[in-house]
mmCIF file of C-alpha atoms and ligand atoms in Angstrom:
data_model
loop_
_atom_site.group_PDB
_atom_site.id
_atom_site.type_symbol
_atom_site.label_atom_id
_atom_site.label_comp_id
_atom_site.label_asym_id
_atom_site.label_seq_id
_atom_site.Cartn_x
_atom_site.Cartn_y
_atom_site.Cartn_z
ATOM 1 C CA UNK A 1 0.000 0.000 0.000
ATOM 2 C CA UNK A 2 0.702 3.626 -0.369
ATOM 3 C CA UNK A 3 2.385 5.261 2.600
ATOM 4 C CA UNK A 4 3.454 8.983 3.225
ATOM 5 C CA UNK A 5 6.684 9.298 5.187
ATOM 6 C CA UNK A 6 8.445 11.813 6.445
ATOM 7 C CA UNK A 7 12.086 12.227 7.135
ATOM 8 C CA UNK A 8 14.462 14.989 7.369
ATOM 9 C CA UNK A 9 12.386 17.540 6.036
ATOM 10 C CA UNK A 10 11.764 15.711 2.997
ATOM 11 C CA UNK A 11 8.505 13.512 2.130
ATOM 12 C CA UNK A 12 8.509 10.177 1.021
ATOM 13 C CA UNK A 13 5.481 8.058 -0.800
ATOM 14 C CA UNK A 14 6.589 4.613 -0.104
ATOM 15 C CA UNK A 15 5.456 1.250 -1.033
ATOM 16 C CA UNK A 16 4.921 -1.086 2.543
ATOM 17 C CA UNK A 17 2.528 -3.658 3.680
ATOM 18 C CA UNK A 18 -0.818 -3.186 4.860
ATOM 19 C CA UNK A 19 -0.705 -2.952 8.573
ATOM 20 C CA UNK A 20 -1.532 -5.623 11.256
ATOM 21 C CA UNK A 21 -4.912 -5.210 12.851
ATOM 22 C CA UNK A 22 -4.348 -5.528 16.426
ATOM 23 C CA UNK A 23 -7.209 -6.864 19.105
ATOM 24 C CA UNK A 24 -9.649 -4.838 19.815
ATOM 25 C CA UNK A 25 -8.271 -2.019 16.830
ATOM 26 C CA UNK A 26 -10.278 -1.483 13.360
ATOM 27 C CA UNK A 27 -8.288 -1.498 10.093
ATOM 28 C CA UNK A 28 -9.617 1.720 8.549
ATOM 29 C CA UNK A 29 -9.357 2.505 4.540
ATOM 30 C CA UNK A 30 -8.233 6.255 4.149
ATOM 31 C CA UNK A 31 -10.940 8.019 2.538
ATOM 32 C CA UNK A 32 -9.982 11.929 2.583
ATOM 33 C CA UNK A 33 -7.108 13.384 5.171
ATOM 34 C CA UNK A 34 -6.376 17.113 5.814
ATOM 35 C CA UNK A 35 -2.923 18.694 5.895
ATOM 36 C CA UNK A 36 -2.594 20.675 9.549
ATOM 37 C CA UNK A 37 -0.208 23.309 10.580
ATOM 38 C CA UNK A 38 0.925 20.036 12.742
ATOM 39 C CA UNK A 39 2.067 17.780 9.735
ATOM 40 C CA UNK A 40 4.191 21.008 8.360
ATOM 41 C CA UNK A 41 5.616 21.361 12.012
ATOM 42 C CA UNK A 42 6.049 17.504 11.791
ATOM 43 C CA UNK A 43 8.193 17.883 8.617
ATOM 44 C CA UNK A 44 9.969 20.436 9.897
ATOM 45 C CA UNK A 45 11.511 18.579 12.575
ATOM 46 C CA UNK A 46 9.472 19.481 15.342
ATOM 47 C CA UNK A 47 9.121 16.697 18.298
ATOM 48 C CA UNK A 48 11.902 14.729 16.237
ATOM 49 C CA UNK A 49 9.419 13.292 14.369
ATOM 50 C CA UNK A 50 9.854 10.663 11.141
ATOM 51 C CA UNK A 51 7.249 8.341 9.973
ATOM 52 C CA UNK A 52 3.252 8.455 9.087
ATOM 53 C CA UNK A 53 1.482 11.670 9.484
ATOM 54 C CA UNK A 54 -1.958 12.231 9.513
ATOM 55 C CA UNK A 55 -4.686 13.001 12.075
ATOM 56 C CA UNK A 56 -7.467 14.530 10.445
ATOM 57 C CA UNK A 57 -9.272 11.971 8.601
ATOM 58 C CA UNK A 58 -11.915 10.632 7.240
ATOM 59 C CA UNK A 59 -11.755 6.756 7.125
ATOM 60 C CA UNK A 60 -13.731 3.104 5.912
ATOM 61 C CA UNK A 61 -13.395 0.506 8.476
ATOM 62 C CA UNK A 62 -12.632 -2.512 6.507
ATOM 63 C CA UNK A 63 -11.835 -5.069 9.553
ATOM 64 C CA UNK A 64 -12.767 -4.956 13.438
ATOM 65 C CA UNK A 65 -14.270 -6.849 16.135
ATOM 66 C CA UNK A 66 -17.094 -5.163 16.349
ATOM 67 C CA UNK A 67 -19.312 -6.363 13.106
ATOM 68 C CA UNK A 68 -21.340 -2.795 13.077
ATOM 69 C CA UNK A 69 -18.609 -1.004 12.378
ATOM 70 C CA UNK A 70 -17.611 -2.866 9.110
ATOM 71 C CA UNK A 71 -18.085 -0.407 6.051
ATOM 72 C CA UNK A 72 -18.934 2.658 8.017
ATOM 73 C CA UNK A 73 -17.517 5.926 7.696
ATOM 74 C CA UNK A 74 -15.678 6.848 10.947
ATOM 75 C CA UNK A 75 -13.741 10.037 11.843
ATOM 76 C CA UNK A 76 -11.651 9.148 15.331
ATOM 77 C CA UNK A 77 -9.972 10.756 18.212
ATOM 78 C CA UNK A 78 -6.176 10.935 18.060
ATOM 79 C CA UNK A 79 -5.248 10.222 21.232
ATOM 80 C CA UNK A 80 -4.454 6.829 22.403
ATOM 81 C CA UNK A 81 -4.396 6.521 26.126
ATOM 82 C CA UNK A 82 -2.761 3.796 28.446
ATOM 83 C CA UNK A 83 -6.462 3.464 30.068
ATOM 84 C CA UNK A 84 -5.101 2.442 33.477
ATOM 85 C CA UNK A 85 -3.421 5.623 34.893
ATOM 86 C CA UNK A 86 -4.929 8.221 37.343
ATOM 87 C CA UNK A 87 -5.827 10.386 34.673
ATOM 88 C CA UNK A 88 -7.179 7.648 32.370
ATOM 89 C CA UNK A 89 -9.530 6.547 35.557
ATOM 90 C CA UNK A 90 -10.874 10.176 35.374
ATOM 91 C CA UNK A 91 -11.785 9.863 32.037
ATOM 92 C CA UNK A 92 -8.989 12.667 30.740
ATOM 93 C CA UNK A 93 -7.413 10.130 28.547
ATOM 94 C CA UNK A 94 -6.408 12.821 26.302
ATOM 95 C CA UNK A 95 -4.093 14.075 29.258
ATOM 96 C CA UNK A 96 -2.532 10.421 29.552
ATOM 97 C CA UNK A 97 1.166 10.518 30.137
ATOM 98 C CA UNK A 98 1.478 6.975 28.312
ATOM 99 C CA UNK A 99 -0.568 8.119 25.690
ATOM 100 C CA UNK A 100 0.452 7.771 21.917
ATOM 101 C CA UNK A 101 -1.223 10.342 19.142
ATOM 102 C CA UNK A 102 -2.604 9.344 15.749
ATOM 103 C CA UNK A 103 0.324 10.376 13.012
ATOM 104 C CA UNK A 104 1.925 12.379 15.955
ATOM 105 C CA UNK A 105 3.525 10.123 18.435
ATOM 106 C CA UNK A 106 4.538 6.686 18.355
ATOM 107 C CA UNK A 107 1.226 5.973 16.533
ATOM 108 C CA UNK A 108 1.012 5.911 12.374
ATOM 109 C CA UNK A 109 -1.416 8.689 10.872
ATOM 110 C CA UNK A 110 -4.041 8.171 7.838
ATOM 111 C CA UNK A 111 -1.521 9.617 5.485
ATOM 112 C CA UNK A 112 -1.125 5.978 4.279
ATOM 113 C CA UNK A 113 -3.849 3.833 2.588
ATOM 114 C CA UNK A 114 -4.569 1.895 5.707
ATOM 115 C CA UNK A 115 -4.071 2.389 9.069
ATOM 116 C CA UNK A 116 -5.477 1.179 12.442
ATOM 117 C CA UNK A 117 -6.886 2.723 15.534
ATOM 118 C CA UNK A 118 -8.689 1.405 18.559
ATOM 119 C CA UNK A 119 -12.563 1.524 17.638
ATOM 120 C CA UNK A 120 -13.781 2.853 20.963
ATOM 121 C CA UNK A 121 -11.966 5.886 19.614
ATOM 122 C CA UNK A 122 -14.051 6.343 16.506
ATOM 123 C CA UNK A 123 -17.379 8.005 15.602
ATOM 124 C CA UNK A 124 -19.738 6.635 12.509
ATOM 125 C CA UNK A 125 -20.013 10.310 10.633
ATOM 126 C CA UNK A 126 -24.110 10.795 10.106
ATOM 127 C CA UNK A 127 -24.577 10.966 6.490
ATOM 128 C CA UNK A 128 -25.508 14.311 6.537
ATOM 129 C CA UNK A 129 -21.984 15.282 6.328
ATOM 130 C CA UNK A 130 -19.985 14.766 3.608
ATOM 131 C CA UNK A 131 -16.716 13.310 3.684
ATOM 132 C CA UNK A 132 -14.574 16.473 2.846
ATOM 133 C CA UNK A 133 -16.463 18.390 5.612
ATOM 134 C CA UNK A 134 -15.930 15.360 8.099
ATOM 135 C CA UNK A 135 -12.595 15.687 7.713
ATOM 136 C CA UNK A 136 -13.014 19.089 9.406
ATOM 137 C CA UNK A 137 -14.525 17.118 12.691
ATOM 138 C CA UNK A 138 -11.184 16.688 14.393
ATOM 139 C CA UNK A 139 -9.993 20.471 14.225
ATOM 140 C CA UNK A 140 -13.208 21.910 14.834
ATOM 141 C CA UNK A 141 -13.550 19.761 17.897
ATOM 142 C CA UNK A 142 -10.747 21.774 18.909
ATOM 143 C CA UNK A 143 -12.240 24.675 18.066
ATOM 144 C CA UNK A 144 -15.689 23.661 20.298
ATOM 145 C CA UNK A 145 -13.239 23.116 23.239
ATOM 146 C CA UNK A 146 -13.322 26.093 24.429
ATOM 147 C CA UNK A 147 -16.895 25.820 25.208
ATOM 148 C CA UNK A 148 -15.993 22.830 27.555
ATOM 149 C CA UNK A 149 -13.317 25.138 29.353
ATOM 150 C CA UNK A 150 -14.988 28.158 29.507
ATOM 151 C CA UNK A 151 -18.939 29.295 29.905
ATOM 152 C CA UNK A 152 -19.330 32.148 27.662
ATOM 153 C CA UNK A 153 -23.175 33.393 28.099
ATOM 154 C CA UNK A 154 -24.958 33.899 24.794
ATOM 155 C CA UNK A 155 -24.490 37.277 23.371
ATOM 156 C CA UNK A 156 -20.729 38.406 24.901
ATOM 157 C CA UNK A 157 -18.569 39.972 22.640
ATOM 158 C CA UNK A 158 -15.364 37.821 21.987
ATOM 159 C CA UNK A 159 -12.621 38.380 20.162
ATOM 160 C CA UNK A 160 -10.939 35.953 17.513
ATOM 161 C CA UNK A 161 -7.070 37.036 16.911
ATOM 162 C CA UNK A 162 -6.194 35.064 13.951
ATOM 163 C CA UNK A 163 -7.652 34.269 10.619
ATOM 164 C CA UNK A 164 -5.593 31.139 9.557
ATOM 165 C CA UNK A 165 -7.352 27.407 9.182
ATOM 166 C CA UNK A 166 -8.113 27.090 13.291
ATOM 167 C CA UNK A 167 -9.165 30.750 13.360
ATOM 168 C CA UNK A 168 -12.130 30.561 11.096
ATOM 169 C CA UNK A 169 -13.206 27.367 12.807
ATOM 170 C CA UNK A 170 -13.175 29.158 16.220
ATOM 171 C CA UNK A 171 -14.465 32.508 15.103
ATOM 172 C CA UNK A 172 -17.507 30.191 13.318
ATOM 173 C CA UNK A 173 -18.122 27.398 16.572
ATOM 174 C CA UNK A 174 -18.484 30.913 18.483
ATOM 175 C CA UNK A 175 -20.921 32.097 16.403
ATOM 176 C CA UNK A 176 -22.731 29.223 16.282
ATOM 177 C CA UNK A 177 -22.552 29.546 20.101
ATOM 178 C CA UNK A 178 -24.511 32.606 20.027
ATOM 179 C CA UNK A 179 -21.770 34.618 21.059
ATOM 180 C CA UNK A 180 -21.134 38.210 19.206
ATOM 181 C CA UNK A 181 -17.633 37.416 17.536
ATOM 182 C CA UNK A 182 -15.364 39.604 15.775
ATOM 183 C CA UNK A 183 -12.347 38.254 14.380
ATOM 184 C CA UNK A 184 -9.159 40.082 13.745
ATOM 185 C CA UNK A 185 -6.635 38.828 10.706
ATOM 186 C CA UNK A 186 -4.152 40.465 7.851
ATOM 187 C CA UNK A 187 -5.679 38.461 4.738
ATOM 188 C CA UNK A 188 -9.197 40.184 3.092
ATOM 189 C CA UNK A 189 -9.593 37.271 1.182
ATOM 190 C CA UNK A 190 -10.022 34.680 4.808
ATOM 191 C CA UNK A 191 -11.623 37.070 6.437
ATOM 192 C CA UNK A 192 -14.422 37.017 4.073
ATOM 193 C CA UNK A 193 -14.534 33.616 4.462
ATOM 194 C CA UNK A 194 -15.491 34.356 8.439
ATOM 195 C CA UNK A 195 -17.475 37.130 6.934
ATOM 196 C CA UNK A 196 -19.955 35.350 4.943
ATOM 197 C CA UNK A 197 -20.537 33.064 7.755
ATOM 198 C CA UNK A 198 -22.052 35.786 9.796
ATOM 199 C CA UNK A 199 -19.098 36.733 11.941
ATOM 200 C CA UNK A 200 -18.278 40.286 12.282
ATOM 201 C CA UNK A 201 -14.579 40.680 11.044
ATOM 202 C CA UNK A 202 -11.756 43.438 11.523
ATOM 203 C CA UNK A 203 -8.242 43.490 10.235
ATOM 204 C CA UNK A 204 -5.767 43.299 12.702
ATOM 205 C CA UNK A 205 -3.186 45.827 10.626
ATOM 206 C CA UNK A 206 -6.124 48.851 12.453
ATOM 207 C CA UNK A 207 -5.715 50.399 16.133
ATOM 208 C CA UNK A 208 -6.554 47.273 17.848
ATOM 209 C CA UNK A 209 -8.923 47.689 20.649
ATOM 210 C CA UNK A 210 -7.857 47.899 24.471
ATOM 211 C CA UNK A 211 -9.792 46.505 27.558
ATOM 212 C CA UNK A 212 -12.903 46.027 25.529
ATOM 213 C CA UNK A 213 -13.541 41.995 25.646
ATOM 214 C CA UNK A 214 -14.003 39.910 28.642
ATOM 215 C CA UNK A 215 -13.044 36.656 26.127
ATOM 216 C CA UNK A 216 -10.159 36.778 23.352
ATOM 217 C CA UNK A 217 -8.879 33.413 21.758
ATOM 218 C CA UNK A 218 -5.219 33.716 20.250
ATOM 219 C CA UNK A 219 -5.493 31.701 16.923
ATOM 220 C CA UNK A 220 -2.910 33.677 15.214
ATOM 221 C CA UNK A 221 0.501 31.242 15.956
ATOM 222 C CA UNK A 222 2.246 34.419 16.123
ATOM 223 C CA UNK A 223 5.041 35.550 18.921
ATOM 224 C CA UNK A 224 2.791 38.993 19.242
ATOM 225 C CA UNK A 225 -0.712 37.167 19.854
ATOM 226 C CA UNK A 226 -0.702 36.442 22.970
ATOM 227 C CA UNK A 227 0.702 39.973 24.308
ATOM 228 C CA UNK A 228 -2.180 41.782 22.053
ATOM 229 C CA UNK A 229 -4.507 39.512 23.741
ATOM 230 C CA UNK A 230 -3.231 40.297 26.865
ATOM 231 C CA UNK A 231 -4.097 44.017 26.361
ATOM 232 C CA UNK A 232 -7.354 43.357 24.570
ATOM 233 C CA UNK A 233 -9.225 41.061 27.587
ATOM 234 C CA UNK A 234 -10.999 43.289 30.022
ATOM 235 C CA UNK A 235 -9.746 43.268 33.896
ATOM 236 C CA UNK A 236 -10.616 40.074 35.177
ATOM 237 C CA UNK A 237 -11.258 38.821 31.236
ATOM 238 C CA UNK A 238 -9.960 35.485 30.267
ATOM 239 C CA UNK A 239 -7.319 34.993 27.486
ATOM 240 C CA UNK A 240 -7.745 31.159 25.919
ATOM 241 C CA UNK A 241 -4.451 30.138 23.938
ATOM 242 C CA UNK A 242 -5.640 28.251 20.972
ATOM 243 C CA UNK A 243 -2.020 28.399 19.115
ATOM 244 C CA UNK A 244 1.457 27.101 19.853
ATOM 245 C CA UNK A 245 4.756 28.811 19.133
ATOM 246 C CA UNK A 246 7.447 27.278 19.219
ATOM 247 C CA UNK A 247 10.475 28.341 21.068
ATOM 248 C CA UNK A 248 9.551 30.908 23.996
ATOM 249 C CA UNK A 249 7.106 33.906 24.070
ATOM 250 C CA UNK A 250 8.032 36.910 26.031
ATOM 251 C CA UNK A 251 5.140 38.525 27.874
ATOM 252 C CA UNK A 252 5.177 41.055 30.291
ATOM 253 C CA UNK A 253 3.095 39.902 32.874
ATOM 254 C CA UNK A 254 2.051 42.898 35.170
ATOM 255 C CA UNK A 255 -0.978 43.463 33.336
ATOM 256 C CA UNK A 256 -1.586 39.796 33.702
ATOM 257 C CA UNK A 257 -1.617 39.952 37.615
ATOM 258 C CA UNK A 258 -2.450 43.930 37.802
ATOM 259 C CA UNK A 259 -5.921 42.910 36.087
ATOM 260 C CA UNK A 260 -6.362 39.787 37.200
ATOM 261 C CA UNK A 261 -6.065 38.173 33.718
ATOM 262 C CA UNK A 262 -7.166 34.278 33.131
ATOM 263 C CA UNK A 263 -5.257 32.420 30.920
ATOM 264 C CA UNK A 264 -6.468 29.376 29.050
ATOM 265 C CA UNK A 265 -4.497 26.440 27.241
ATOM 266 C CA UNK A 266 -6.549 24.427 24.606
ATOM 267 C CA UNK A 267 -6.260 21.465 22.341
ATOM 268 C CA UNK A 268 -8.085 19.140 21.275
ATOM 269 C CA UNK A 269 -12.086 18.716 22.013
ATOM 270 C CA UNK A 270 -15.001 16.215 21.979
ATOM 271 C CA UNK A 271 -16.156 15.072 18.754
ATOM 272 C CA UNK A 272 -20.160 15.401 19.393
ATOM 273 C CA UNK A 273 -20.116 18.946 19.163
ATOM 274 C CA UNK A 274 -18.701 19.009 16.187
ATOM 275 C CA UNK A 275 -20.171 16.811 14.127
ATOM 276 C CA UNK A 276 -23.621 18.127 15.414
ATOM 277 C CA UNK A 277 -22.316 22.025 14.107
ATOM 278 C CA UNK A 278 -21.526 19.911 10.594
ATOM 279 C CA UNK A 279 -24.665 18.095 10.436
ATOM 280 C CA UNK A 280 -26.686 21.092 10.960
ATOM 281 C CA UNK A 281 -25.019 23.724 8.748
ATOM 282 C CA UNK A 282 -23.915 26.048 11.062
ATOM 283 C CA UNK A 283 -20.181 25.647 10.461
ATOM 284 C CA UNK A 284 -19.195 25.467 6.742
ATOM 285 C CA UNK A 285 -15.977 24.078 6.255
ATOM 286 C CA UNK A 286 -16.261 24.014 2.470
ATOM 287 C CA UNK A 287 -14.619 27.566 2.116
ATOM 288 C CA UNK A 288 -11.999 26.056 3.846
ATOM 289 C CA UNK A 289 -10.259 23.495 1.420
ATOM 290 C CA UNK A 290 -7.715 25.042 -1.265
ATOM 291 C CA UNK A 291 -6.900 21.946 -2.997
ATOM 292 C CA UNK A 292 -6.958 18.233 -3.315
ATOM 293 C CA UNK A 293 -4.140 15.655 -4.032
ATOM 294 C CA UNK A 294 -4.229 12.170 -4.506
ATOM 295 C CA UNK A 295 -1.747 10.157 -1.817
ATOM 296 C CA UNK A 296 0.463 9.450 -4.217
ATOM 297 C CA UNK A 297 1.146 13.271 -5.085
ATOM 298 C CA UNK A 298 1.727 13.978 -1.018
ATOM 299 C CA UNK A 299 5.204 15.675 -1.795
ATOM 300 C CA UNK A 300 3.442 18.613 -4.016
ATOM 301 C CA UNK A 301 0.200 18.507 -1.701
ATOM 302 C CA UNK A 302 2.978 19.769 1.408
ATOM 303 C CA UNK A 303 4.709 21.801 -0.697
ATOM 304 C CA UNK A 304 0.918 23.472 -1.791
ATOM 305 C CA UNK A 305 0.233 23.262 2.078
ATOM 306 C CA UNK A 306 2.796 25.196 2.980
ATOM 307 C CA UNK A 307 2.456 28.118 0.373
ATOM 308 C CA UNK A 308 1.419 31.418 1.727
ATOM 309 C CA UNK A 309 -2.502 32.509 1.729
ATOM 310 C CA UNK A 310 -3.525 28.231 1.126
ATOM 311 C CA UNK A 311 -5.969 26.926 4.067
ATOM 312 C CA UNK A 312 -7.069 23.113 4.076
ATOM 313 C CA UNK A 313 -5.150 20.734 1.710
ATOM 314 C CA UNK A 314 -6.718 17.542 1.253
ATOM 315 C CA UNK A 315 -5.002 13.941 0.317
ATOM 316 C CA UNK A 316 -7.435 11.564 -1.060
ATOM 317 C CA UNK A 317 -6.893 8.093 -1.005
ATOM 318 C CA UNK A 318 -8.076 5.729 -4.028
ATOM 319 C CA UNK A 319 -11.078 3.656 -3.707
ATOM 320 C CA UNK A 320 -11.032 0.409 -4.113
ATOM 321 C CA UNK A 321 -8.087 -2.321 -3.379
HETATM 322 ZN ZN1 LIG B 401 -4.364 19.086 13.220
HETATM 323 ZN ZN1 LIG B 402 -3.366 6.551 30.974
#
């Protein structure tokens, strides 16, 4: 079967064997895969990573234990935890020190023909949604996290800093929400996107607004988000981190403690909501995807991925086999 690999920077389509289908794991056919900032991190070198990306997917179980899942379509969560540690018993597998990740750690992703993953972590995707919108389930479950961490009532103004991929998925989950969003970014042409989904929109080149939110999300991936956050959030305001950096980011942190600031880390999220916002409409992903690329092509769907202005790039496997 087809397999994407990375290594050094470079990516590799290699020929391997079909993988073994361990107990209690379902051998899943790669139907459609996105490209995340992640995978580009991942070829960079970040985490010292080499092998299978891939952890946005949409997937055909072709073996498993359980008979009903045979032939479904299934989008699953990435993590992979130990399931007898403390946190495990407290159902925050996804905090597992043991764990492994889908295409991230120590587990191969869907950028491959076939792959495996433990079925309790998959979800049968309604058909209501099709299979290049599922394939936004795992990243907008990220986005819906922050309505697990944090009650925002309907109607509160919240600010969006960021207008890449994760951005319009947050600024649109918000909305969705019922909260009053605007969304700050550099490109016209993405925040339209945000636009025509109802979300108020503002570019983030203007006089950016002081003290005015008691919410802002930094989606931006930038070194300056988190301090124009900072100085955004109202006293007492909460500040939800929604993008890592890598390396360190200098903040001053006196207006942190002067105005009692709350800040929020956030990854990934429950599935449900998100394939609930899919199924009813209310987040459209389909302005979303750039460009398609067989698996085979994987090298010039990075390289397309990694372009400046490009959002979602899909990899498609081939049906049939
Ligand atoms: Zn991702
Ligand atoms: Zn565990």
């Amino acid at each position: 079967m087809l397999s994407v690999h990375l290594e050094n920077g470079h990516v590799f389509v290699l020929d391997i064997p079909k993988p073994e289908r361990p107990p209690g794991y379902a051998l899943i056919r790669t139907l459609a895969a996105g490209i995340c900032s992640t995978d580009l991190e991942l070829q960079r070198g970040y985490y010292g990573f080499s092998g299978t990306p891939g952890h946005e997917f949409v997937g055909e179980v072709v073996e498993a234990d359980d008979a009903t899942l045979l032939n479904q379509r299934v989008a699953g969560e990435i993590n992979l935890p130990c399931g007898n540690c403390s946190w495990c018993s407290r159902h925050l597998g996804r905090h597992c020190p043991h764990r492994t990740v889908l295409g991230i750690v120590k587990h191969p992703g869907a950028f491959q023909e076939f792959f495996t993953l433990p079925e309790r972590n998959l979800h049968l995707i309604p058909d209501g949604i099709a299979t290049e919108s599922a394939v936004f389930i795992e990243p907008l479950a990220a986005a819906c996290e922050i309505l697990d961490q944090v009650r925002i009532p309907a109607g509160e103004k919240v600010a969006v800093l960021g207008d890449g991929k994760l951005g319009l998925l947050i600024s649109q989950a918000l909305h969705a929400h019922g909260a009053k969003v605007l969304q700050f970014g550099r490109h016209r042409d993405k925040l339209l996107i945000a636009a025509r989904a109802g979300v108020e929109t503002a570019s983030v080149n203007a006089t950016l607004p002081e003290a005015e939110f008691d919410f802002v999300v930094d989606a931006t991936g930038t070194r300056e988000g988190l301090s124009n956050a900072v100085r955004m959030v109202k006293p007492r305001g909460t500040v939800i981190l929604k993008s890592t950096v890598h390396g360190e980011v200098a903040i001053d942190t006196a207006p942190v403690i002067v105005n009692e600031i709350t800040l929020i880390g956030s990854r990934c999220g429950r599935f449900e909501p998100a394939m609930e916002l899919l199924r009813l409409g209310t987040v459209r992903v389909d302005r979303l995807i750039t460009d398609r690329f067989p698996l085979a092509s994987a090298p010039e769907a990075f390289a397309r991925a990694a372009e400046k202005g490009v959002l979602k790039v899909l990899l498609e496997g081939s049906r049939g086999a």
